[in-house]
mmCIF file of C-alpha atoms in Angstrom:
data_model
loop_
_atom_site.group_PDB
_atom_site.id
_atom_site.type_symbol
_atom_site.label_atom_id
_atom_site.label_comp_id
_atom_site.label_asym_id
_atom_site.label_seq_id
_atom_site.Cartn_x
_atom_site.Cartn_y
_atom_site.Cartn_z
ATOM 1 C CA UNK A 1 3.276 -0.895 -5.919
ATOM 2 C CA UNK A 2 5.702 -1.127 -9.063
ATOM 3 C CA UNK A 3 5.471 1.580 -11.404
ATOM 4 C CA UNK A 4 6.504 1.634 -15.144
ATOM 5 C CA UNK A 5 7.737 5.273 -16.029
ATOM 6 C CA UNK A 6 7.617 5.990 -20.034
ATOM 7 C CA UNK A 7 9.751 8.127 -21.644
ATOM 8 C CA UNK A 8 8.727 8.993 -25.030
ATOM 9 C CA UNK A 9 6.666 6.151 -25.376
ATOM 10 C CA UNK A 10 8.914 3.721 -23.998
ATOM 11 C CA UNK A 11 10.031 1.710 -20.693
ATOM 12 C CA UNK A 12 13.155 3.768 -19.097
ATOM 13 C CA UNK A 13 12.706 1.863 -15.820
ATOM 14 C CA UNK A 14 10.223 -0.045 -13.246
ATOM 15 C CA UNK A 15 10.026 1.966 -9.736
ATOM 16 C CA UNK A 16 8.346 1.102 -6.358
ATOM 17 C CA UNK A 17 6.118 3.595 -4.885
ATOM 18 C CA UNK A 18 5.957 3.230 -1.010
ATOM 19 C CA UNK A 19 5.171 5.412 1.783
ATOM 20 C CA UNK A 20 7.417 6.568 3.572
ATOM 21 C CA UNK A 21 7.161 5.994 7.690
ATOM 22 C CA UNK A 22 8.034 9.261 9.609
ATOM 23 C CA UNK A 23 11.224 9.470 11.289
ATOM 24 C CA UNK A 24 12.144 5.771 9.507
ATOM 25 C CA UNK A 25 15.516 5.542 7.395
ATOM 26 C CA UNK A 26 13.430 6.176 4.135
ATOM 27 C CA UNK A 27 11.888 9.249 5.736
ATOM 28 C CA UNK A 28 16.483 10.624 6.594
ATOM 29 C CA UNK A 29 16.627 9.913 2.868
ATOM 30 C CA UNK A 30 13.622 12.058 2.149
ATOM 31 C CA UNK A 31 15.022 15.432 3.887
ATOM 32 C CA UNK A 32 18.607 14.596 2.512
ATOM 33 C CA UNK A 33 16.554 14.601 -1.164
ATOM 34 C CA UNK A 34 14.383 17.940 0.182
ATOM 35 C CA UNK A 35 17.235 19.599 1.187
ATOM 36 C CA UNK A 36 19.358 18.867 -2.157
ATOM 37 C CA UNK A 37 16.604 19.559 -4.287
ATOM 38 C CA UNK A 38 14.708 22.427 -2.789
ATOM 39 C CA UNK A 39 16.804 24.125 -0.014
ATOM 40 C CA UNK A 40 20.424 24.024 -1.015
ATOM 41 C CA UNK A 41 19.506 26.092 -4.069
ATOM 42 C CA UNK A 42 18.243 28.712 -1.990
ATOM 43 C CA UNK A 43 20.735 28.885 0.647
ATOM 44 C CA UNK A 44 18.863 27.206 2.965
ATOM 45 C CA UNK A 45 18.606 24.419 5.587
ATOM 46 C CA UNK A 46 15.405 22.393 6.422
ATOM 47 C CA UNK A 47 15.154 23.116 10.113
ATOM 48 C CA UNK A 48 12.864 21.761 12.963
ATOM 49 C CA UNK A 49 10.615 24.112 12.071
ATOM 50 C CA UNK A 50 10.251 22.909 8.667
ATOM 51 C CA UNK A 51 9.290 19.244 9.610
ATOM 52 C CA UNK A 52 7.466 20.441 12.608
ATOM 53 C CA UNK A 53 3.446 18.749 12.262
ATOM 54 C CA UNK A 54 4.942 16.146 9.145
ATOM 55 C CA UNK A 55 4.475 13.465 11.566
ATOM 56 C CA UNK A 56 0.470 13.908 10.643
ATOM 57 C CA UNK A 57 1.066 14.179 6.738
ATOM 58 C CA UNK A 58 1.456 11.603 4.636
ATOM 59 C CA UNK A 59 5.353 11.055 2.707
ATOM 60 C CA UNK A 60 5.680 8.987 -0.635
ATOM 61 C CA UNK A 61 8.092 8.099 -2.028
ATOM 62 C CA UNK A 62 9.585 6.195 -5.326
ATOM 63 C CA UNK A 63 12.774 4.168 -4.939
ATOM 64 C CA UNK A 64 14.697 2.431 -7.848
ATOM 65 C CA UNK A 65 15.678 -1.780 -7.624
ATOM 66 C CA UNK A 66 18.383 -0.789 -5.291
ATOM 67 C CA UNK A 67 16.089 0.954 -3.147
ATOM 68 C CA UNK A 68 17.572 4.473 -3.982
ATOM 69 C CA UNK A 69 15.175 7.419 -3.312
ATOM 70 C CA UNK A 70 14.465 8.595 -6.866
ATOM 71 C CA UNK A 71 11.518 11.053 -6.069
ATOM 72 C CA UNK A 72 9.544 12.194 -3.098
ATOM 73 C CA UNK A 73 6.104 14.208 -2.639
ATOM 74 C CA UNK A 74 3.766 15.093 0.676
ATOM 75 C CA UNK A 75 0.338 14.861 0.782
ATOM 76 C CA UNK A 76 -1.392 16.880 3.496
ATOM 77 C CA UNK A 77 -4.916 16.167 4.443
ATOM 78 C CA UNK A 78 -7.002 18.871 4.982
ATOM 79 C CA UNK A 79 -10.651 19.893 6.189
ATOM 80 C CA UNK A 80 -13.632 19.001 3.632
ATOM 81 C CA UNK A 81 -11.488 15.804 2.684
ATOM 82 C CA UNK A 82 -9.340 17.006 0.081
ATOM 83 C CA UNK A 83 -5.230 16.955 0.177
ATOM 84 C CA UNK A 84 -2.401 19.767 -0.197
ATOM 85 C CA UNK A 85 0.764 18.279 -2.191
ATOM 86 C CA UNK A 86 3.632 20.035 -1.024
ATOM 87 C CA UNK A 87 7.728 18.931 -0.602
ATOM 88 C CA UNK A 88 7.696 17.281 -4.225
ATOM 89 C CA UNK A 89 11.580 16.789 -5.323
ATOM 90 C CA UNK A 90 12.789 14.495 -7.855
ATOM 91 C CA UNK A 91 16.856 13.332 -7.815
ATOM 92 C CA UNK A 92 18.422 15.307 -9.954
ATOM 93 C CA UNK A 93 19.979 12.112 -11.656
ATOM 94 C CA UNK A 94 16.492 10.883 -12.182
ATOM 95 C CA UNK A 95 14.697 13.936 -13.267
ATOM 96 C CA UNK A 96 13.736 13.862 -17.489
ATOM 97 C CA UNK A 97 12.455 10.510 -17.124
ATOM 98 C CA UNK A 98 8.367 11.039 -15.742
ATOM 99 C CA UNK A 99 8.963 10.100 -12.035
ATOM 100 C CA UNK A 100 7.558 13.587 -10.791
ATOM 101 C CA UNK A 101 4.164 12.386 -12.968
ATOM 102 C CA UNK A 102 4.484 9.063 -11.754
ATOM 103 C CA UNK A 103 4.976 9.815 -7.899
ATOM 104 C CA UNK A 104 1.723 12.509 -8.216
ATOM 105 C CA UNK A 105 -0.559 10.085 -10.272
ATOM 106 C CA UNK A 106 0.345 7.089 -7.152
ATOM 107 C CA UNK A 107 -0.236 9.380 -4.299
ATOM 108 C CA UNK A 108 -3.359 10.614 -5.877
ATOM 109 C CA UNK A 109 -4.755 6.828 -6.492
ATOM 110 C CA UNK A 110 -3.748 6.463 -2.466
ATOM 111 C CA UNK A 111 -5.116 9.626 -1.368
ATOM 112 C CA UNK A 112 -8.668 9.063 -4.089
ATOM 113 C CA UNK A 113 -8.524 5.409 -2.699
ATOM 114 C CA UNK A 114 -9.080 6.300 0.992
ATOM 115 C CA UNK A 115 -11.821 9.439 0.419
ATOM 116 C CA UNK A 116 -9.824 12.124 -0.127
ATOM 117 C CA UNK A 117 -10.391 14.295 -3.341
#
């Protein structure tokens, strides 16, 4: 689905929100953004243990014309049908310009779309 993010009231670009497959290409590009956004600050690595279970979560993604990861979130089902975001990171190159909005308003029309509240 294309996405228009505003800036201040105007266009800054169109964006495609996608999921992301687990253990697909997009899903590489999604730990290398994780681990640049939310580890390497800390110190730390994503490990096995980190991604152990995401294989049952849900990854989404938005990715610019040239298919670039500009943002990433998780969305984690959980009992009584409602859905734990987790793993959001936005490029730091991208960030200013309403992606992290955009990515959580898409995955919550998905999630809202198939039950989930």
């Amino acid at each position: 689905m294309a996405l228009d993010t505003p800036r201040a009231g105007r266009l800054v670009r169109s964006v495609i929100f996608r999921e992301i497959v687990h253990a697909s290409a997009d899903y590489e590009r999604e730990l290398e953004l994780r681990q640049t956004v939310l580890r390497t600050p800390l110190g730390l690595r994503i490990s096995p243990a980190d991604t152990a279970g995401e294989e049952a979560q849900r990854h989404f993604g938005l990715f610019a014309g040239d298919d670039s990861l500009v943002a990433c979130v998780i969305a984690v089902p959980m009992a009584g049908g409602t859905v734990k975001i987790r793993q959001m990171a936005v490029a730091p190159e991208h960030r200013g310009q309403g992606h992290g909005k955009s990515i959580l308003l898409a995955a919550e029309r998905t999630m809202c779309g198939e039950g989930f509240t």
